[in-house]
Short mmCIF file of C-alpha atoms in Angstrom, two decimals:
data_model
loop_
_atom_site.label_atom_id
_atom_site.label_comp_id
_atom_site.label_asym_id
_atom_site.label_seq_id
_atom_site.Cartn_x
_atom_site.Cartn_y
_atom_site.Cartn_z
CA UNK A 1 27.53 -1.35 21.37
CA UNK A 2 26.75 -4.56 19.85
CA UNK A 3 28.63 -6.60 17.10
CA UNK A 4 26.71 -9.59 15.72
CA UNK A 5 27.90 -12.20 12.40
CA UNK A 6 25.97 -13.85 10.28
CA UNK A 7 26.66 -16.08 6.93
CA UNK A 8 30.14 -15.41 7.65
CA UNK A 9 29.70 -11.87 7.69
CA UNK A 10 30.81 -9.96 11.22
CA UNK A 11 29.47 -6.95 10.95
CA UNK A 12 31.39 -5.31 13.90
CA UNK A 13 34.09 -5.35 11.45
CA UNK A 14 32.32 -2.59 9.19
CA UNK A 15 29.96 -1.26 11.89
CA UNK A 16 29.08 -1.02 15.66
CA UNK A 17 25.89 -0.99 16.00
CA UNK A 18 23.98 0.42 19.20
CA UNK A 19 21.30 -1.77 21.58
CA UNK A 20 19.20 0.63 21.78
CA UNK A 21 17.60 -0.45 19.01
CA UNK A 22 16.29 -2.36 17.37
CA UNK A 23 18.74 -2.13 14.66
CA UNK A 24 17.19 -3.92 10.92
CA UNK A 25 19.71 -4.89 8.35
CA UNK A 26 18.03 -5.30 4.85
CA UNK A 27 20.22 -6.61 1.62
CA UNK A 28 22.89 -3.75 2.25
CA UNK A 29 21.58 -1.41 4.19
CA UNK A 30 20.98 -1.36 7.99
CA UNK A 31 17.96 0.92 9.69
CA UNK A 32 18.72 2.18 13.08
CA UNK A 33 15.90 3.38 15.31
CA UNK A 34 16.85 5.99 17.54
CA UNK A 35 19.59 6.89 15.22
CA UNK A 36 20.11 10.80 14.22
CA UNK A 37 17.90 11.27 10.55
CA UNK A 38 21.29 11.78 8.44
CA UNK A 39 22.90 8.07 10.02
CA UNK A 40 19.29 6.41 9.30
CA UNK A 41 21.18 4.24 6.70
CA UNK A 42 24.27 2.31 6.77
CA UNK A 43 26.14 -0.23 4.15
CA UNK A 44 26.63 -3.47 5.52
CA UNK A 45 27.97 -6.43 3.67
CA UNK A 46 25.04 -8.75 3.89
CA UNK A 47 22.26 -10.69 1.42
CA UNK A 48 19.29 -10.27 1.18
CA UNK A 49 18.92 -10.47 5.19
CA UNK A 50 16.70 -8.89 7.56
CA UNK A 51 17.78 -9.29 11.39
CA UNK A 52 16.79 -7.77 14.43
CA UNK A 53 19.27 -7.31 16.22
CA UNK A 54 17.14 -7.72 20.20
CA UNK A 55 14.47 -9.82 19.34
CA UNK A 56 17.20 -12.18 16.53
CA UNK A 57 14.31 -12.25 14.13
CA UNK A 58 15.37 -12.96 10.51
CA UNK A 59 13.40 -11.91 7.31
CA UNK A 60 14.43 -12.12 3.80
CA UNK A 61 14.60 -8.51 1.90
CA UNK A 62 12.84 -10.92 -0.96
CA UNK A 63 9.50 -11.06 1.20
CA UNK A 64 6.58 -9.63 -0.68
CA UNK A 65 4.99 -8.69 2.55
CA UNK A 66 8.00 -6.60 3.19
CA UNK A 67 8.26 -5.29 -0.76
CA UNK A 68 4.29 -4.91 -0.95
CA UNK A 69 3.81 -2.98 2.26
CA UNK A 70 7.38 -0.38 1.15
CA UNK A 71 5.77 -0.43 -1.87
CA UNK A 72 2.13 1.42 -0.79
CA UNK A 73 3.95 3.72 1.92
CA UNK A 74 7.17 5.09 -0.15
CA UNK A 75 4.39 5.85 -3.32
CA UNK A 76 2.25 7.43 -0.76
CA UNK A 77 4.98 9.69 0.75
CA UNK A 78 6.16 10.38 -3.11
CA UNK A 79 2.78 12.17 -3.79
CA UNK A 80 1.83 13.48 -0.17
CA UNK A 81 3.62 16.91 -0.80
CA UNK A 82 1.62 17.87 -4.23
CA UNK A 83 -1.37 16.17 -3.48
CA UNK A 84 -4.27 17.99 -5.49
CA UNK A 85 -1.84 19.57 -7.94
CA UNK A 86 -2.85 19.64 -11.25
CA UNK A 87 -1.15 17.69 -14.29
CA UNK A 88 0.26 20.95 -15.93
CA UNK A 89 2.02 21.67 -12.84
CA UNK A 90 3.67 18.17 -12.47
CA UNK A 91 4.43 18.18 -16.50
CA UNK A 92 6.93 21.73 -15.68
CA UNK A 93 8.05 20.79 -12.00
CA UNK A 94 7.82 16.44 -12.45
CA UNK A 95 8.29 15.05 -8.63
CA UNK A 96 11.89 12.78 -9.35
CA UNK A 97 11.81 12.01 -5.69
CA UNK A 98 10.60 12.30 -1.63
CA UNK A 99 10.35 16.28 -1.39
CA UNK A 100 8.74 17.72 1.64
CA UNK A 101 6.44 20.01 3.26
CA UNK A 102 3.77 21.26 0.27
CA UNK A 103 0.04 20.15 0.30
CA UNK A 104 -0.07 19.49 3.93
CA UNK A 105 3.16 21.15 5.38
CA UNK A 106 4.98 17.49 6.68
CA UNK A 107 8.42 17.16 6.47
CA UNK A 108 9.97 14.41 3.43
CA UNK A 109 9.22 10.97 4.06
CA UNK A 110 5.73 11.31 5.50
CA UNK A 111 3.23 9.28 4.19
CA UNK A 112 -0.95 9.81 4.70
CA UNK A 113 -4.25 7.96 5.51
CA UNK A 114 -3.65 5.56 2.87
CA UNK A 115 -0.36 4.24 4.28
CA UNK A 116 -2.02 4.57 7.46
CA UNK A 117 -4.74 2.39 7.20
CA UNK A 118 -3.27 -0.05 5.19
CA UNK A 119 -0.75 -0.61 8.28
CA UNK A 120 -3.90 -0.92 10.54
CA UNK A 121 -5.39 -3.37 8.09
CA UNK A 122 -1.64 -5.19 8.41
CA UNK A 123 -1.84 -4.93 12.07
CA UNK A 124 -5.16 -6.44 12.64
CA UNK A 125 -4.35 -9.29 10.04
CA UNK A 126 -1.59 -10.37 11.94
CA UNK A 127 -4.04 -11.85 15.01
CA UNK A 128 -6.62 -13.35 11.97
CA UNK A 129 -9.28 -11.99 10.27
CA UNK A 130 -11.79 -10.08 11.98
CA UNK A 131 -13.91 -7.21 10.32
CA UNK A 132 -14.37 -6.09 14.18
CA UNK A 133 -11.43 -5.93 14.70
CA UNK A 134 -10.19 -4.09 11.48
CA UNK A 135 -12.79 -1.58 12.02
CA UNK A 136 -11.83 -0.96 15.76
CA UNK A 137 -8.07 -0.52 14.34
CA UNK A 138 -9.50 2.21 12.16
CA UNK A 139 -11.17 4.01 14.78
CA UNK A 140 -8.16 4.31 16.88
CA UNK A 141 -6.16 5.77 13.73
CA UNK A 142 -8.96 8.55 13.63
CA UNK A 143 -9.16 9.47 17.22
CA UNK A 144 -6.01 8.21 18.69
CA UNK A 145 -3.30 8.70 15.47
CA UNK A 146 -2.47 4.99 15.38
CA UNK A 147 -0.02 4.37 12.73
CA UNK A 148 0.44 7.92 11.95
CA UNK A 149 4.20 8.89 10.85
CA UNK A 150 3.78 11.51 13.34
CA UNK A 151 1.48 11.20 15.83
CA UNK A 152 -1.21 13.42 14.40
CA UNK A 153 -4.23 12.11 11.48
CA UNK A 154 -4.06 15.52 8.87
CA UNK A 155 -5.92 13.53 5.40
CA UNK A 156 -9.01 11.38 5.63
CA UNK A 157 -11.56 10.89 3.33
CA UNK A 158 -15.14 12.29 3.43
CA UNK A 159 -16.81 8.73 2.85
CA UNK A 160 -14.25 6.95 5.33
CA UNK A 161 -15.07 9.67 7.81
CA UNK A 162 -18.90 9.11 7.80
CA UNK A 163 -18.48 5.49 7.76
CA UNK A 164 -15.99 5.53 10.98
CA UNK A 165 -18.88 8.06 12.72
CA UNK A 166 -21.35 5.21 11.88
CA UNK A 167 -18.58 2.85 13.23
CA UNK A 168 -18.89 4.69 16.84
CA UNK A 169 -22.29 4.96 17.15
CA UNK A 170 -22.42 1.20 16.80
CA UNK A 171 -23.50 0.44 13.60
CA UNK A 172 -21.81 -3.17 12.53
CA UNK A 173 -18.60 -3.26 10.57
CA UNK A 174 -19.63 -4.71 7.47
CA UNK A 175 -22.92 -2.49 7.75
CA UNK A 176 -20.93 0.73 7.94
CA UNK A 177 -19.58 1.59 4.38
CA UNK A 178 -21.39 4.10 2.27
CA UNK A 179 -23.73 2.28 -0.36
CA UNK A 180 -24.74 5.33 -2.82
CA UNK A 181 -23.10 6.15 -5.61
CA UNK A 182 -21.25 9.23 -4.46
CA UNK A 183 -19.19 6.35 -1.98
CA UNK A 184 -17.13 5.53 -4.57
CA UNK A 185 -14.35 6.97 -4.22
CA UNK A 186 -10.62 5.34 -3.38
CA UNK A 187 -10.25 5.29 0.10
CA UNK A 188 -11.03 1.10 0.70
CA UNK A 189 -9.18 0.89 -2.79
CA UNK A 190 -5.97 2.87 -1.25
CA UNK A 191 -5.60 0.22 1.55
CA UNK A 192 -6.64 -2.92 0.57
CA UNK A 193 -3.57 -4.75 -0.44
CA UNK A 194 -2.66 -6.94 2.84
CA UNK A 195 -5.86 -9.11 1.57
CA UNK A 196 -3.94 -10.15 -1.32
CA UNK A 197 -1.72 -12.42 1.25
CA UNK A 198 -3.95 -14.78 1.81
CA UNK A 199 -4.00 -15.98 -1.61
CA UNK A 200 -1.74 -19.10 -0.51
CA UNK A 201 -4.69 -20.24 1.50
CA UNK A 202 -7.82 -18.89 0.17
CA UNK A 203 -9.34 -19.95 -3.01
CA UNK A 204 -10.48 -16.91 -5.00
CA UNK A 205 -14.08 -16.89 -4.09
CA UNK A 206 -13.02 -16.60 -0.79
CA UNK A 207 -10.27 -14.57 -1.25
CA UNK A 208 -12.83 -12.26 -3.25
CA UNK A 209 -15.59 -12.34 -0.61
CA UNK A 210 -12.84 -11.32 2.37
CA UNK A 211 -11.75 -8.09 -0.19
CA UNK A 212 -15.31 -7.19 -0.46
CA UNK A 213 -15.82 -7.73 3.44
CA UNK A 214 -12.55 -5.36 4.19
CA UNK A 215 -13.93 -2.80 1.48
CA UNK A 216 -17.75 -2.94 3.26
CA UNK A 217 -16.27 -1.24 6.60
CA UNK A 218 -15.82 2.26 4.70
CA UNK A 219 -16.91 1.43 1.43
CA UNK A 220 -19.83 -0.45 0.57
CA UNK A 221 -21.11 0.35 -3.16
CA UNK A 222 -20.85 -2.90 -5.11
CA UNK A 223 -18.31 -0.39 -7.88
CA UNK A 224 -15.74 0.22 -5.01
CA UNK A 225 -15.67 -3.76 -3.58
CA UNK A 226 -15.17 -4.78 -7.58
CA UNK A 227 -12.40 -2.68 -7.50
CA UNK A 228 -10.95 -3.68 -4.31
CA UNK A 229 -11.61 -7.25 -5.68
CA UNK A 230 -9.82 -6.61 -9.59
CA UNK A 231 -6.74 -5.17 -7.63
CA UNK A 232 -6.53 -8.15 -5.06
CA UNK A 233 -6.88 -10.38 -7.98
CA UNK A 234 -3.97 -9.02 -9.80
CA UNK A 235 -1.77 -8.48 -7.11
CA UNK A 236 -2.56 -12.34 -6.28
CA UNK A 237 -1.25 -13.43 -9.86
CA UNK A 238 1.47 -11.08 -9.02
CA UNK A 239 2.05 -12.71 -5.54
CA UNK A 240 2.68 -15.75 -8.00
CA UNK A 241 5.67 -14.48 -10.19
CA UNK A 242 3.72 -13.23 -13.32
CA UNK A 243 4.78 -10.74 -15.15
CA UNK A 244 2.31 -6.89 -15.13
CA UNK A 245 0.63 -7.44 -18.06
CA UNK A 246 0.47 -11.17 -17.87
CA UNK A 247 -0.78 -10.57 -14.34
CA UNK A 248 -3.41 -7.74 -15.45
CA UNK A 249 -4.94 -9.96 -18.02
CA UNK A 250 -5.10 -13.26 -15.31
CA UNK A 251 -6.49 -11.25 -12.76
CA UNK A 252 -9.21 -9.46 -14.89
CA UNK A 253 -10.12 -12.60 -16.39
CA UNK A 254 -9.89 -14.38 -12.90
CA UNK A 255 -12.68 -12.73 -11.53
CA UNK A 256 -14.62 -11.59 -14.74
CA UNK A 257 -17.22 -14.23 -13.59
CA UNK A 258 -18.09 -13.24 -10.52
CA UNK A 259 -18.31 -10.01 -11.81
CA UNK A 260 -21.09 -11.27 -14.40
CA UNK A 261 -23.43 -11.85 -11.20
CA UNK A 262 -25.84 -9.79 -9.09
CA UNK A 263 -24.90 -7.36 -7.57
CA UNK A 264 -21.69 -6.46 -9.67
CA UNK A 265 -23.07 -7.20 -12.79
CA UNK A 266 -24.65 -3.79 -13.64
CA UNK A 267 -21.24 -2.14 -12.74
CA UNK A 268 -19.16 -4.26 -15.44
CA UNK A 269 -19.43 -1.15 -18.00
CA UNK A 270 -17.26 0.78 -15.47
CA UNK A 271 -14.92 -1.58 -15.69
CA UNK A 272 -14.76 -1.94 -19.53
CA UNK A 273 -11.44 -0.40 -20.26
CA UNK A 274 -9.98 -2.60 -17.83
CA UNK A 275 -11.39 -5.89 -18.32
CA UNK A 276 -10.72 -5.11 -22.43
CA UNK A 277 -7.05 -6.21 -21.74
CA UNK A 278 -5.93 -3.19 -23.65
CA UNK A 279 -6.03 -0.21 -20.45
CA UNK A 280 -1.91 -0.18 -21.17
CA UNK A 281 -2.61 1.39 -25.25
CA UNK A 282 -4.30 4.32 -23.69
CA UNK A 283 -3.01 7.61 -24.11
CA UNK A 284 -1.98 9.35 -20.97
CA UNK A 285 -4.33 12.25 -22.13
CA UNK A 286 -7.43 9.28 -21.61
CA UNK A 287 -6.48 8.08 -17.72
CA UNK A 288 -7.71 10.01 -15.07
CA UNK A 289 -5.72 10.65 -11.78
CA UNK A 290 -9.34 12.03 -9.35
CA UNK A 291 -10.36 10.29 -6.23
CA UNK A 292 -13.20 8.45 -8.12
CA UNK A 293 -12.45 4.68 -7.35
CA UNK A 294 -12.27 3.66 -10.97
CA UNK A 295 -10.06 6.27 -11.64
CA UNK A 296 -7.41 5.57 -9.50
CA UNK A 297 -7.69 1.66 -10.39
CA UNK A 298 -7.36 2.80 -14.02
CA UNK A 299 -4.48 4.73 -13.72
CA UNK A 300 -2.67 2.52 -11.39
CA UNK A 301 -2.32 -0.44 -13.67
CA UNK A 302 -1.73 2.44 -16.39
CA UNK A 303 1.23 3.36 -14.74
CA UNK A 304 2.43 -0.26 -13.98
CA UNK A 305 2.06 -1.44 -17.52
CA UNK A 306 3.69 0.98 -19.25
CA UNK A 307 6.66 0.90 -16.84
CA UNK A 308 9.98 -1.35 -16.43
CA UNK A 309 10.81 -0.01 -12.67
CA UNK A 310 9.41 0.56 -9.54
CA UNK A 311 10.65 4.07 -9.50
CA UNK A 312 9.39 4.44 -13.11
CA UNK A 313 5.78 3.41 -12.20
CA UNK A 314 5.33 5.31 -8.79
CA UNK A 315 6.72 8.87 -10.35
CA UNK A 316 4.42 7.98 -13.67
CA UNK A 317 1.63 7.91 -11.15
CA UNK A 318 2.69 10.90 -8.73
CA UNK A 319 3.46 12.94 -11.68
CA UNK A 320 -0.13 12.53 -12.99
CA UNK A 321 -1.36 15.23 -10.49
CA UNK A 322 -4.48 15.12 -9.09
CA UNK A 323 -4.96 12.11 -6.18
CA UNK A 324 -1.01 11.58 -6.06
CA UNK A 325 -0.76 10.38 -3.20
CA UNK A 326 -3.48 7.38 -3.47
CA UNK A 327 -2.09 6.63 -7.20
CA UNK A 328 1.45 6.44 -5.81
CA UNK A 329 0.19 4.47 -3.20
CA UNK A 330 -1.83 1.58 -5.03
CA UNK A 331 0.60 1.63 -7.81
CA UNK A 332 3.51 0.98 -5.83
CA UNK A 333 1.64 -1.70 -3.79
CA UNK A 334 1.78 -3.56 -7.04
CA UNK A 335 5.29 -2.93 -8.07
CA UNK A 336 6.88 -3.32 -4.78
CA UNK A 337 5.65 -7.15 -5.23
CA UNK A 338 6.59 -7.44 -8.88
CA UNK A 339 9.94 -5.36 -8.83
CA UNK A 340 11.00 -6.10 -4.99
CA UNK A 341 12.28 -4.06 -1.94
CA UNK A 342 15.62 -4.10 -3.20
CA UNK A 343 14.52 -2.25 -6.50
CA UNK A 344 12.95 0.99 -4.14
CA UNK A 345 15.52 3.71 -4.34
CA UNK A 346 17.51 3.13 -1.30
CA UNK A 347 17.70 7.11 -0.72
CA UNK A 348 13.72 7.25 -0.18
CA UNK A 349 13.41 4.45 1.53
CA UNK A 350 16.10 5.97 3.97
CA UNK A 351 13.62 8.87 4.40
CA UNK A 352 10.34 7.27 5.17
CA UNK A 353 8.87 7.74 9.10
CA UNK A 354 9.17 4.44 11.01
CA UNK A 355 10.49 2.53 9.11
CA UNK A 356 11.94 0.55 12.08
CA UNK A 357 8.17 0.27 12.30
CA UNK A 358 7.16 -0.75 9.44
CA UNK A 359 9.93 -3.18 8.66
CA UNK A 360 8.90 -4.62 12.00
CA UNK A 361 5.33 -5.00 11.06
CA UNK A 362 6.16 -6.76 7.62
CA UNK A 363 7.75 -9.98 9.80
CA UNK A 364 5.20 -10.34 12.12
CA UNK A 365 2.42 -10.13 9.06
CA UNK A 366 4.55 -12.45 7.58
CA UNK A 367 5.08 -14.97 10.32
CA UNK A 368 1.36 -14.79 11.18
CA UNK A 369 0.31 -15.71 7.77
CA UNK A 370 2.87 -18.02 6.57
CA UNK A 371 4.25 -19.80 9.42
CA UNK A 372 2.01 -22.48 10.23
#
């Protein structure tokens, strides 16, 4: 058993906490790997701290990387278990929080390919950006379950699976990504999000250029990297303490112009509704939850606009039907960074496969990007 202070606060006097670790303590509540499922979360009188208790590493509950990446993973695992229902069906029997088994027969608290491969996309950043290297991080995920929740790959996308066959038989990484206009559906869209963390030391040309490069490796049709691109854009102005809708209009507006040149400029009337500033005065009956690319992006920043939580927003988008766990997913990418770790219902977030994990990749994403 270890006890271990901090700010004035020993912990030993309100819990013993075993080495066998590593034991995280976030704002309150303290995640113990190797613990049984029902002690996965304990109360412990600390702010807004993060601290490992082996390796003494320290990270603030506040970090976006942290909020960002809880944010894609607990929306994912929100939708996994009705993924493909239809609306009707979530209108009678709305999804109010992680449920299990379902769709694909995991137990509560698993998330899918798009939590999946927005870890390996996390992963890879943390050594610099290299398309090689994000693709080869990919490829493991599909034959070797790399940042699975449970060792096994059970959802991947039909356009992300050709492009990670072209991947193996050597075709280049940027090369790889399906270019017709069938490729366009979500699956660079669901992922994309660690990009957006390089907005402290990227301009937005290059920030742009590195969001179309990431989308290229599966996705390739100038629609899907514009989409990748308006989402990075907005979750940069995000990233920056605007407000949604202040944050929607920035970001559209931020990139409207290099959207206005070859080779994106024939796709700008698929973008209308969003780029008209007014995508939050739709009626629900108007946004569609598919697996089209535009779609999801659409009914993400829906979902975000017209809600004042993170909870709010990620069952708005679950409870959509359709693609629920992708629109859970990229909508709670952007409210975990608007609305914070803190504000994710502590009883999912208690739930959620590695989180040790996960909370352990968030500092060293963080530390690689920031610390210099």
């Amino acid at each position: 058993m270890l006890n271990f202070s901090y700010g004035g606060f020993n912990t030993g006097n309100a819990l013993q906490l075993p080495t066998g670790g590593p034991c995280i303590c976030i704002g309150r509540y303290n995640y113990c790997h190797r613990q049984p499922r029902a002690d996965k979360l304990f109360s412990v009188d600390v702010s807004a701290i993060a601290f490992d208790c082996q390796a003494g590493a320290i990270m603030q509950s506040s970090s976006k990387v942290l909020s960002a990446l809880m944010g894609v993973c607990v929306g994912d695992a929100l939708g996994v278990p009705v993924e493909f229902s239809r609306r009707a069906e979530r209108i009678k029997l709305p999804i109010l929080g992680i449920t299990g088994y379902g769709t694909y027969n995991q137990p509560p608290g698993t998330w899918s390919d798009d939590s999946s491969l927005t870890f390996c996309l996390a992963e890879s950043l943390c050594a610099g950006f290299s398309p090689e290297e994000i693709a080869e991080s990919f490829c493991r995920w599909f034959r070797q379950a790399y940042w699975t929740p449970h060792g096994r790959v059970f959802d991947i996308g039909n356009a992300t699976r050709a492009a990670l066959y072209r991947l193996e038989r050597g075709v280049p990484p940027l090369e790889a990504g399906g270019t017709s206009e069938q490729s366009n559906g979500n699956g660079s869209l669901m992922r994309i999000l660690p990009v957006a963390f390089y907005h402290k030391t990227l301009d937005l040309s290059s920030l742009i250029q590195r969001t179309h490069q990431v989308s290229r490796i599966t996705h390739a049709h100038p629609r899907s990297q514009m989409a990748c691109g308006i989402y990075i854009s907005i979750a940069a102005c995000l990233l920056r303490g605007l407000a949604p809708k202040q944050a929607y209009l920035e970001g559209g507006q931020n990139v409207r112009e290099i959207y206005s040149q070859p080779p994106y400029a024939s796709e700008l009337a698929n973008f209308q509704r969003i780029f008209s500033g007014k995508l939050d005065e739709l009626p629900v009956s108007e946004i569609q939850s598919d697996g089209y690319v535009v779609s999801t992006l659409e009914a993400s920043l829906w979902c975000l606009l017209n809600s004042s939580s993170y909870a709010k927003a990620v069952l708005k988008a679950v409870n959509l039907g359709g693609d629920t766990d992708t629109t859970g997913a990229v909508t709670g990418g952007l409210a975990g960074i608007f609305y914070g770790f803190d504000s994710i219902p502590q009883e999912w977030v208690a739930q959620i496969a590695r989180i040790d994990d996960i909370i352990e990749l968030s500092g060293r994403l963080e530390a690689a990007l920031y610390s210099s």
